[in-house]
Amino acid sequence: MENKRLLRTTAENTIIWIDLEGVLIEVDSLFYLMRYKPNLAIKSILKGAIKTISEKIKNWKTDFRKELIRNVKKEYEEKMSQIELYIFGRRIFDFQSKKHKENLVNLMKTLKKYDIYIVTYTEKHIAKGFLDCLPAELRVKTENIISSKEKEAIIDYLKNKNKNKKIVGIGDSYIDEKALERSDVACILSSYINKVLGCKIKYGYKFNNLAELNKFFIAIYDK
């Protein structure tokens, strides 16, 4: 990955993909479900844990947490209607700290000139509900909100579709490793858990929060 090439990149030949949870959303959505619907959250955790333990996981050290989160989310997403999922997304926005909301709005103002995609494991109606809380002029196009369990495949698709453009990924240091590897430039936010476990990704630009990320784009991109 040739990060120095970023310095010669313009808005016209750049596509930016952004993860939601751990990046635009401070922490995992399950944390907010505990505040919004605690009974559903507890039931989903128990059922998801039982299902995960019963599965044949090749590498428990690296894959258990990912599979657990995936199974827990599947449990509560299947119990909620599309409207409930959308409302939950809006509630997640409400639960963000005041400082994080300010940093989020400032970042989206900086990036609004770019072609932006949201590529996330988060259920699409939850993602849409969250993003619709942004000011109208800063919202991501609905067709550019992509919910997928195969992020790497989505990044490959974007690269093949836009061969003359640079793909810049903004992701979490834990679950977005492979998708970031496929991007031309990686911007990595360390989620709370990885500030304890450490960031596995050795390349790219690393940030602790959206404010740092915004300063980077202002300095490097905003010419």
PDB file of C-alpha atoms in Angstrom:
ATOM      1  CA  MET A   1       0.000   0.000   0.000  1.00  0.00           C
ATOM      2  CA  GLU A   2       1.588   3.263  -1.148  1.00  0.00           C
ATOM      3  CA  ASN A   3       0.233   5.777   1.338  1.00  0.00           C
ATOM      4  CA  LYS A   4       2.357   8.634  -0.052  1.00  0.00           C
ATOM      5  CA  ARG A   5       0.293   8.530  -3.236  1.00  0.00           C
ATOM      6  CA  LEU A   6      -2.587   9.903  -1.183  1.00  0.00           C
ATOM      7  CA  LEU A   7      -0.904  13.305  -1.320  1.00  0.00           C
ATOM      8  CA  ARG A   8      -1.591  13.492  -5.063  1.00  0.00           C
ATOM      9  CA  THR A   9      -5.218  12.396  -4.791  1.00  0.00           C
ATOM     10  CA  THR A  10      -8.150  14.738  -5.455  1.00  0.00           C
ATOM     11  CA  ALA A  11     -11.856  14.495  -4.716  1.00  0.00           C
ATOM     12  CA  GLU A  12     -12.570  13.731  -8.369  1.00  0.00           C
ATOM     13  CA  ASN A  13     -10.497  10.549  -8.417  1.00  0.00           C
ATOM     14  CA  THR A  14     -11.157   9.298  -4.904  1.00  0.00           C
ATOM     15  CA  ILE A  15     -13.790   6.991  -3.440  1.00  0.00           C
ATOM     16  CA  ILE A  16     -14.042   6.792   0.334  1.00  0.00           C
ATOM     17  CA  TRP A  17     -15.669   3.884   2.128  1.00  0.00           C
ATOM     18  CA  ILE A  18     -16.451   4.190   5.827  1.00  0.00           C
ATOM     19  CA  ASP A  19     -17.414   1.615   8.419  1.00  0.00           C
ATOM     20  CA  LEU A  20     -20.194   2.472  10.857  1.00  0.00           C
ATOM     21  CA  GLU A  21     -19.701   0.749  14.212  1.00  0.00           C
ATOM     22  CA  GLY A  22     -16.472   1.692  15.949  1.00  0.00           C
ATOM     23  CA  VAL A  23     -16.019   4.575  13.498  1.00  0.00           C
ATOM     24  CA  LEU A  24     -19.034   6.824  12.880  1.00  0.00           C
ATOM     25  CA  ILE A  25     -20.761   5.087  15.798  1.00  0.00           C
ATOM     26  CA  GLU A  26     -18.625   5.192  18.937  1.00  0.00           C
ATOM     27  CA  VAL A  27     -19.033   1.544  19.944  1.00  0.00           C
ATOM     28  CA  ASP A  28     -20.879  -1.601  18.852  1.00  0.00           C
ATOM     29  CA  SER A  29     -24.662  -1.279  18.422  1.00  0.00           C
ATOM     30  CA  LEU A  30     -25.234  -4.024  20.994  1.00  0.00           C
ATOM     31  CA  PHE A  31     -24.046  -1.587  23.668  1.00  0.00           C
ATOM     32  CA  TYR A  32     -26.862   0.781  22.718  1.00  0.00           C
ATOM     33  CA  LEU A  33     -29.415  -2.018  22.542  1.00  0.00           C
ATOM     34  CA  MET A  34     -28.679  -2.666  26.224  1.00  0.00           C
ATOM     35  CA  ARG A  35     -29.904   0.872  26.896  1.00  0.00           C
ATOM     36  CA  TYR A  36     -32.752   0.840  24.386  1.00  0.00           C
ATOM     37  CA  LYS A  37     -34.197  -2.676  24.815  1.00  0.00           C
ATOM     38  CA  PRO A  38     -32.276  -4.380  27.655  1.00  0.00           C
ATOM     39  CA  ASN A  39     -34.473  -7.496  27.801  1.00  0.00           C
ATOM     40  CA  LEU A  40     -34.062  -8.146  24.076  1.00  0.00           C
ATOM     41  CA  ALA A  41     -30.321  -7.520  24.370  1.00  0.00           C
ATOM     42  CA  ILE A  42     -29.885 -10.037  27.203  1.00  0.00           C
ATOM     43  CA  LYS A  43     -31.927 -12.721  25.419  1.00  0.00           C
ATOM     44  CA  SER A  44     -29.970 -12.144  22.201  1.00  0.00           C
ATOM     45  CA  ILE A  45     -26.628 -12.391  24.004  1.00  0.00           C
ATOM     46  CA  LEU A  46     -27.583 -15.685  25.652  1.00  0.00           C
ATOM     47  CA  LYS A  47     -28.945 -17.262  22.467  1.00  0.00           C
ATOM     48  CA  GLY A  48     -26.062 -15.909  20.396  1.00  0.00           C
ATOM     49  CA  ALA A  49     -23.487 -17.240  22.860  1.00  0.00           C
ATOM     50  CA  ILE A  50     -25.056 -20.711  22.896  1.00  0.00           C
ATOM     51  CA  LYS A  51     -25.113 -20.801  19.101  1.00  0.00           C
ATOM     52  CA  THR A  52     -21.500 -19.611  18.841  1.00  0.00           C
ATOM     53  CA  ILE A  53     -20.205 -22.168  21.339  1.00  0.00           C
ATOM     54  CA  SER A  54     -21.935 -24.950  19.410  1.00  0.00           C
ATOM     55  CA  GLU A  55     -20.301 -23.932  16.121  1.00  0.00           C
ATOM     56  CA  LYS A  56     -17.072 -25.357  14.755  1.00  0.00           C
ATOM     57  CA  ILE A  57     -14.747 -22.371  14.974  1.00  0.00           C
ATOM     58  CA  LYS A  58     -11.299 -22.913  13.469  1.00  0.00           C
ATOM     59  CA  ASN A  59      -9.463 -20.273  15.470  1.00  0.00           C
ATOM     60  CA  TRP A  60     -11.142 -19.456  18.793  1.00  0.00           C
ATOM     61  CA  LYS A  61      -8.626 -16.745  19.613  1.00  0.00           C
ATOM     62  CA  THR A  62      -9.248 -14.664  16.497  1.00  0.00           C
ATOM     63  CA  ASP A  63     -12.727 -15.700  15.337  1.00  0.00           C
ATOM     64  CA  PHE A  64     -14.815 -16.272  18.481  1.00  0.00           C
ATOM     65  CA  ARG A  65     -15.621 -12.603  19.130  1.00  0.00           C
ATOM     66  CA  LYS A  66     -16.529 -11.981  15.489  1.00  0.00           C
ATOM     67  CA  GLU A  67     -18.837 -15.000  15.376  1.00  0.00           C
ATOM     68  CA  LEU A  68     -20.398 -14.116  18.725  1.00  0.00           C
ATOM     69  CA  ILE A  69     -21.200 -10.565  17.610  1.00  0.00           C
ATOM     70  CA  ARG A  70     -22.581 -11.837  14.307  1.00  0.00           C
ATOM     71  CA  ASN A  71     -24.861 -14.368  16.021  1.00  0.00           C
ATOM     72  CA  VAL A  72     -26.064 -11.936  18.685  1.00  0.00           C
ATOM     73  CA  LYS A  73     -26.911  -9.309  16.070  1.00  0.00           C
ATOM     74  CA  LYS A  74     -28.767 -11.867  13.999  1.00  0.00           C
ATOM     75  CA  GLU A  75     -30.859 -12.752  17.041  1.00  0.00           C
ATOM     76  CA  TYR A  76     -32.088  -9.239  17.797  1.00  0.00           C
ATOM     77  CA  GLU A  77     -32.340  -8.078  14.187  1.00  0.00           C
ATOM     78  CA  GLU A  78     -34.720 -10.946  13.402  1.00  0.00           C
ATOM     79  CA  LYS A  79     -36.905  -9.956  16.352  1.00  0.00           C
ATOM     80  CA  MET A  80     -37.319  -6.334  15.194  1.00  0.00           C
ATOM     81  CA  SER A  81     -39.363  -5.002  12.272  1.00  0.00           C
ATOM     82  CA  GLN A  82     -37.803  -2.725   9.643  1.00  0.00           C
ATOM     83  CA  ILE A  83     -39.406   0.299  11.296  1.00  0.00           C
ATOM     84  CA  GLU A  84     -38.095  -0.759  14.711  1.00  0.00           C
ATOM     85  CA  LEU A  85     -34.608  -1.221  13.261  1.00  0.00           C
ATOM     86  CA  TYR A  86     -34.751   2.245  11.687  1.00  0.00           C
ATOM     87  CA  ILE A  87     -35.904   3.817  14.960  1.00  0.00           C
ATOM     88  CA  PHE A  88     -33.129   1.959  16.781  1.00  0.00           C
ATOM     89  CA  GLY A  89     -30.628   3.545  14.390  1.00  0.00           C
ATOM     90  CA  ARG A  90     -31.947   6.985  15.282  1.00  0.00           C
ATOM     91  CA  ARG A  91     -31.758   6.154  18.977  1.00  0.00           C
ATOM     92  CA  ILE A  92     -28.131   5.102  18.526  1.00  0.00           C
ATOM     93  CA  PHE A  93     -27.430   8.580  17.167  1.00  0.00           C
ATOM     94  CA  ASP A  94     -29.156  10.099  20.205  1.00  0.00           C
ATOM     95  CA  PHE A  95     -26.954   7.994  22.495  1.00  0.00           C
ATOM     96  CA  GLN A  96     -23.705   9.342  21.000  1.00  0.00           C
ATOM     97  CA  SER A  97     -21.767  11.753  23.177  1.00  0.00           C
ATOM     98  CA  LYS A  98     -22.086  15.448  22.347  1.00  0.00           C
ATOM     99  CA  LYS A  99     -18.400  15.618  21.431  1.00  0.00           C
ATOM    100  CA  HIS A 100     -18.635  12.615  19.103  1.00  0.00           C
ATOM    101  CA  LYS A 101     -21.657  14.120  17.331  1.00  0.00           C
ATOM    102  CA  GLU A 102     -19.756  17.366  16.797  1.00  0.00           C
ATOM    103  CA  ASN A 103     -16.737  15.500  15.446  1.00  0.00           C
ATOM    104  CA  LEU A 104     -18.962  13.379  13.189  1.00  0.00           C
ATOM    105  CA  VAL A 105     -20.673  16.416  11.664  1.00  0.00           C
ATOM    106  CA  ASN A 106     -17.339  18.182  11.158  1.00  0.00           C
ATOM    107  CA  LEU A 107     -15.870  15.121   9.437  1.00  0.00           C
ATOM    108  CA  MET A 108     -18.842  14.732   7.103  1.00  0.00           C
ATOM    109  CA  LYS A 109     -18.591  18.437   6.211  1.00  0.00           C
ATOM    110  CA  THR A 110     -14.968  17.878   5.222  1.00  0.00           C
ATOM    111  CA  LEU A 111     -15.777  14.755   3.197  1.00  0.00           C
ATOM    112  CA  LYS A 112     -18.989  15.914   1.520  1.00  0.00           C
ATOM    113  CA  LYS A 113     -17.190  16.720  -1.754  1.00  0.00           C
ATOM    114  CA  TYR A 114     -16.113  13.071  -2.091  1.00  0.00           C
ATOM    115  CA  ASP A 115     -17.933  10.020  -3.378  1.00  0.00           C
ATOM    116  CA  ILE A 116     -18.706   8.265  -0.081  1.00  0.00           C
ATOM    117  CA  TYR A 117     -19.917   4.727   0.587  1.00  0.00           C
ATOM    118  CA  ILE A 118     -20.915   3.287   3.938  1.00  0.00           C
ATOM    119  CA  VAL A 119     -19.774  -0.348   3.961  1.00  0.00           C
ATOM    120  CA  THR A 120     -20.848  -2.001   7.176  1.00  0.00           C
ATOM    121  CA  TYR A 121     -21.893  -5.186   8.928  1.00  0.00           C
ATOM    122  CA  THR A 122     -24.659  -3.131  10.545  1.00  0.00           C
ATOM    123  CA  GLU A 123     -28.183  -3.939   9.349  1.00  0.00           C
ATOM    124  CA  LYS A 124     -29.153  -1.471   6.603  1.00  0.00           C
ATOM    125  CA  HIS A 125     -32.252  -0.015   8.300  1.00  0.00           C
ATOM    126  CA  ILE A 126     -30.245   0.651  11.467  1.00  0.00           C
ATOM    127  CA  ALA A 127     -27.533   2.311   9.380  1.00  0.00           C
ATOM    128  CA  LYS A 128     -30.101   4.410   7.490  1.00  0.00           C
ATOM    129  CA  GLY A 129     -31.777   5.514  10.725  1.00  0.00           C
ATOM    130  CA  PHE A 130     -28.446   6.619  12.177  1.00  0.00           C
ATOM    131  CA  LEU A 131     -27.263   8.450   9.056  1.00  0.00           C
ATOM    132  CA  ASP A 132     -30.612  10.190   8.545  1.00  0.00           C
ATOM    133  CA  CYS A 133     -29.953  12.060  11.796  1.00  0.00           C
ATOM    134  CA  LEU A 134     -27.198  14.009  10.067  1.00  0.00           C
ATOM    135  CA  PRO A 135     -28.058  17.375   8.481  1.00  0.00           C
ATOM    136  CA  ALA A 136     -29.681  16.800   5.071  1.00  0.00           C
ATOM    137  CA  GLU A 137     -26.725  18.185   3.109  1.00  0.00           C
ATOM    138  CA  LEU A 138     -24.324  15.746   4.817  1.00  0.00           C
ATOM    139  CA  ARG A 139     -26.272  12.510   4.385  1.00  0.00           C
ATOM    140  CA  VAL A 140     -24.905   9.625   2.364  1.00  0.00           C
ATOM    141  CA  LYS A 141     -26.953   8.532  -0.649  1.00  0.00           C
ATOM    142  CA  THR A 142     -29.246   5.633   0.247  1.00  0.00           C
ATOM    143  CA  GLU A 143     -27.872   3.553  -2.634  1.00  0.00           C
ATOM    144  CA  ASN A 144     -24.365   4.053  -1.215  1.00  0.00           C
ATOM    145  CA  ILE A 145     -25.251   2.474   2.134  1.00  0.00           C
ATOM    146  CA  ILE A 146     -24.147  -1.142   1.794  1.00  0.00           C
ATOM    147  CA  SER A 147     -24.806  -3.690   4.524  1.00  0.00           C
ATOM    148  CA  SER A 148     -22.809  -6.843   3.890  1.00  0.00           C
ATOM    149  CA  LYS A 149     -21.087  -9.668   5.754  1.00  0.00           C
ATOM    150  CA  GLU A 150     -18.487  -9.757   2.959  1.00  0.00           C
ATOM    151  CA  LYS A 151     -16.838  -6.354   3.152  1.00  0.00           C
ATOM    152  CA  GLU A 152     -13.763  -7.466   1.240  1.00  0.00           C
ATOM    153  CA  ALA A 153     -15.915  -8.439  -1.749  1.00  0.00           C
ATOM    154  CA  ILE A 154     -17.602  -5.015  -1.721  1.00  0.00           C
ATOM    155  CA  ILE A 155     -14.238  -3.238  -1.723  1.00  0.00           C
ATOM    156  CA  ASP A 156     -13.059  -5.429  -4.609  1.00  0.00           C
ATOM    157  CA  TYR A 157     -16.255  -4.539  -6.494  1.00  0.00           C
ATOM    158  CA  LEU A 158     -15.702  -0.806  -5.947  1.00  0.00           C
ATOM    159  CA  LYS A 159     -12.100  -1.122  -7.137  1.00  0.00           C
ATOM    160  CA  ASN A 160     -13.066  -3.025 -10.283  1.00  0.00           C
ATOM    161  CA  LYS A 161     -15.886  -0.606 -11.050  1.00  0.00           C
ATOM    162  CA  ASN A 162     -13.677   2.452 -10.554  1.00  0.00           C
ATOM    163  CA  LYS A 163     -10.290   1.379 -11.881  1.00  0.00           C
ATOM    164  CA  ASN A 164      -8.977   4.929 -12.301  1.00  0.00           C
ATOM    165  CA  LYS A 165      -9.863   6.006  -8.776  1.00  0.00           C
ATOM    166  CA  LYS A 166      -8.154   5.564  -5.428  1.00  0.00           C
ATOM    167  CA  ILE A 167     -10.083   3.643  -2.781  1.00  0.00           C
ATOM    168  CA  VAL A 168      -9.628   5.100   0.699  1.00  0.00           C
ATOM    169  CA  GLY A 169     -10.934   2.962   3.554  1.00  0.00           C
ATOM    170  CA  ILE A 170     -11.882   4.269   6.985  1.00  0.00           C
ATOM    171  CA  GLY A 171     -12.390   1.325   9.281  1.00  0.00           C
ATOM    172  CA  ASP A 172     -12.060  -0.267  12.669  1.00  0.00           C
ATOM    173  CA  SER A 173      -8.765  -1.892  13.582  1.00  0.00           C
ATOM    174  CA  TYR A 174     -10.387  -5.189  14.611  1.00  0.00           C
ATOM    175  CA  ILE A 175     -13.070  -6.312  12.189  1.00  0.00           C
ATOM    176  CA  ASP A 176     -12.067  -4.317   9.096  1.00  0.00           C
ATOM    177  CA  GLU A 177      -8.546  -5.679   8.667  1.00  0.00           C
ATOM    178  CA  LYS A 178      -9.139  -7.540   5.384  1.00  0.00           C
ATOM    179  CA  ALA A 179     -11.260  -4.778   3.839  1.00  0.00           C
ATOM    180  CA  LEU A 180      -8.601  -2.206   4.714  1.00  0.00           C
ATOM    181  CA  GLU A 181      -5.934  -4.420   3.153  1.00  0.00           C
ATOM    182  CA  ARG A 182      -7.835  -4.278  -0.136  1.00  0.00           C
ATOM    183  CA  SER A 183      -8.020  -0.465  -0.084  1.00  0.00           C
ATOM    184  CA  ASP A 184      -5.354   1.724  -1.671  1.00  0.00           C
ATOM    185  CA  VAL A 185      -5.115   3.763   1.515  1.00  0.00           C
ATOM    186  CA  ALA A 186      -6.157   2.684   5.017  1.00  0.00           C
ATOM    187  CA  CYS A 187      -7.345   5.106   7.679  1.00  0.00           C
ATOM    188  CA  ILE A 188      -7.648   3.124  10.889  1.00  0.00           C
ATOM    189  CA  LEU A 189      -9.585   4.033  14.009  1.00  0.00           C
ATOM    190  CA  SER A 190      -8.780   1.877  17.011  1.00  0.00           C
ATOM    191  CA  SER A 191     -11.999   0.828  18.723  1.00  0.00           C
ATOM    192  CA  TYR A 192     -12.129   0.775  22.508  1.00  0.00           C
ATOM    193  CA  ILE A 193     -11.353  -2.943  22.723  1.00  0.00           C
ATOM    194  CA  ASN A 194      -8.294  -2.568  20.508  1.00  0.00           C
ATOM    195  CA  LYS A 195      -6.862   0.168  22.686  1.00  0.00           C
ATOM    196  CA  VAL A 196      -6.511  -2.687  25.157  1.00  0.00           C
ATOM    197  CA  LEU A 197      -5.670  -5.532  22.760  1.00  0.00           C
ATOM    198  CA  GLY A 198      -3.600  -3.461  20.370  1.00  0.00           C
ATOM    199  CA  CYS A 199      -4.039  -2.753  16.675  1.00  0.00           C
ATOM    200  CA  LYS A 200      -3.145  -5.687  14.415  1.00  0.00           C
ATOM    201  CA  ILE A 201      -2.816  -3.576  11.268  1.00  0.00           C
ATOM    202  CA  LYS A 202       0.767  -2.412  10.752  1.00  0.00           C
ATOM    203  CA  TYR A 203       0.287  -0.144   7.737  1.00  0.00           C
ATOM    204  CA  GLY A 204      -1.835   2.910   6.987  1.00  0.00           C
ATOM    205  CA  TYR A 205      -2.730   6.011   8.963  1.00  0.00           C
ATOM    206  CA  LYS A 206      -3.897   5.439  12.535  1.00  0.00           C
ATOM    207  CA  PHE A 207      -6.238   7.688  14.532  1.00  0.00           C
ATOM    208  CA  ASN A 208      -7.774   7.636  17.996  1.00  0.00           C
ATOM    209  CA  ASN A 209     -10.954   9.559  17.144  1.00  0.00           C
ATOM    210  CA  LEU A 210     -12.892  11.385  14.426  1.00  0.00           C
ATOM    211  CA  ALA A 211     -11.352  14.750  15.325  1.00  0.00           C
ATOM    212  CA  GLU A 212      -7.870  13.456  14.460  1.00  0.00           C
ATOM    213  CA  LEU A 213      -9.211  11.903  11.258  1.00  0.00           C
ATOM    214  CA  ASN A 214     -10.868  15.181  10.254  1.00  0.00           C
ATOM    215  CA  LYS A 215      -7.647  17.153  10.762  1.00  0.00           C
ATOM    216  CA  PHE A 216      -5.877  14.657   8.527  1.00  0.00           C
ATOM    217  CA  PHE A 217      -8.324  15.076   5.657  1.00  0.00           C
ATOM    218  CA  ILE A 218      -8.297  18.856   6.005  1.00  0.00           C
ATOM    219  CA  ALA A 219      -4.490  18.896   5.851  1.00  0.00           C
ATOM    220  CA  ILE A 220      -4.014  16.311   3.102  1.00  0.00           C
ATOM    221  CA  TYR A 221      -7.095  16.509   0.922  1.00  0.00           C
ATOM    222  CA  ASP A 222      -8.711  19.892   1.338  1.00  0.00           C
ATOM    223  CA  LYS A 223      -6.638  21.901  -1.121  1.00  0.00           C
TER     224      LYS A 223
END
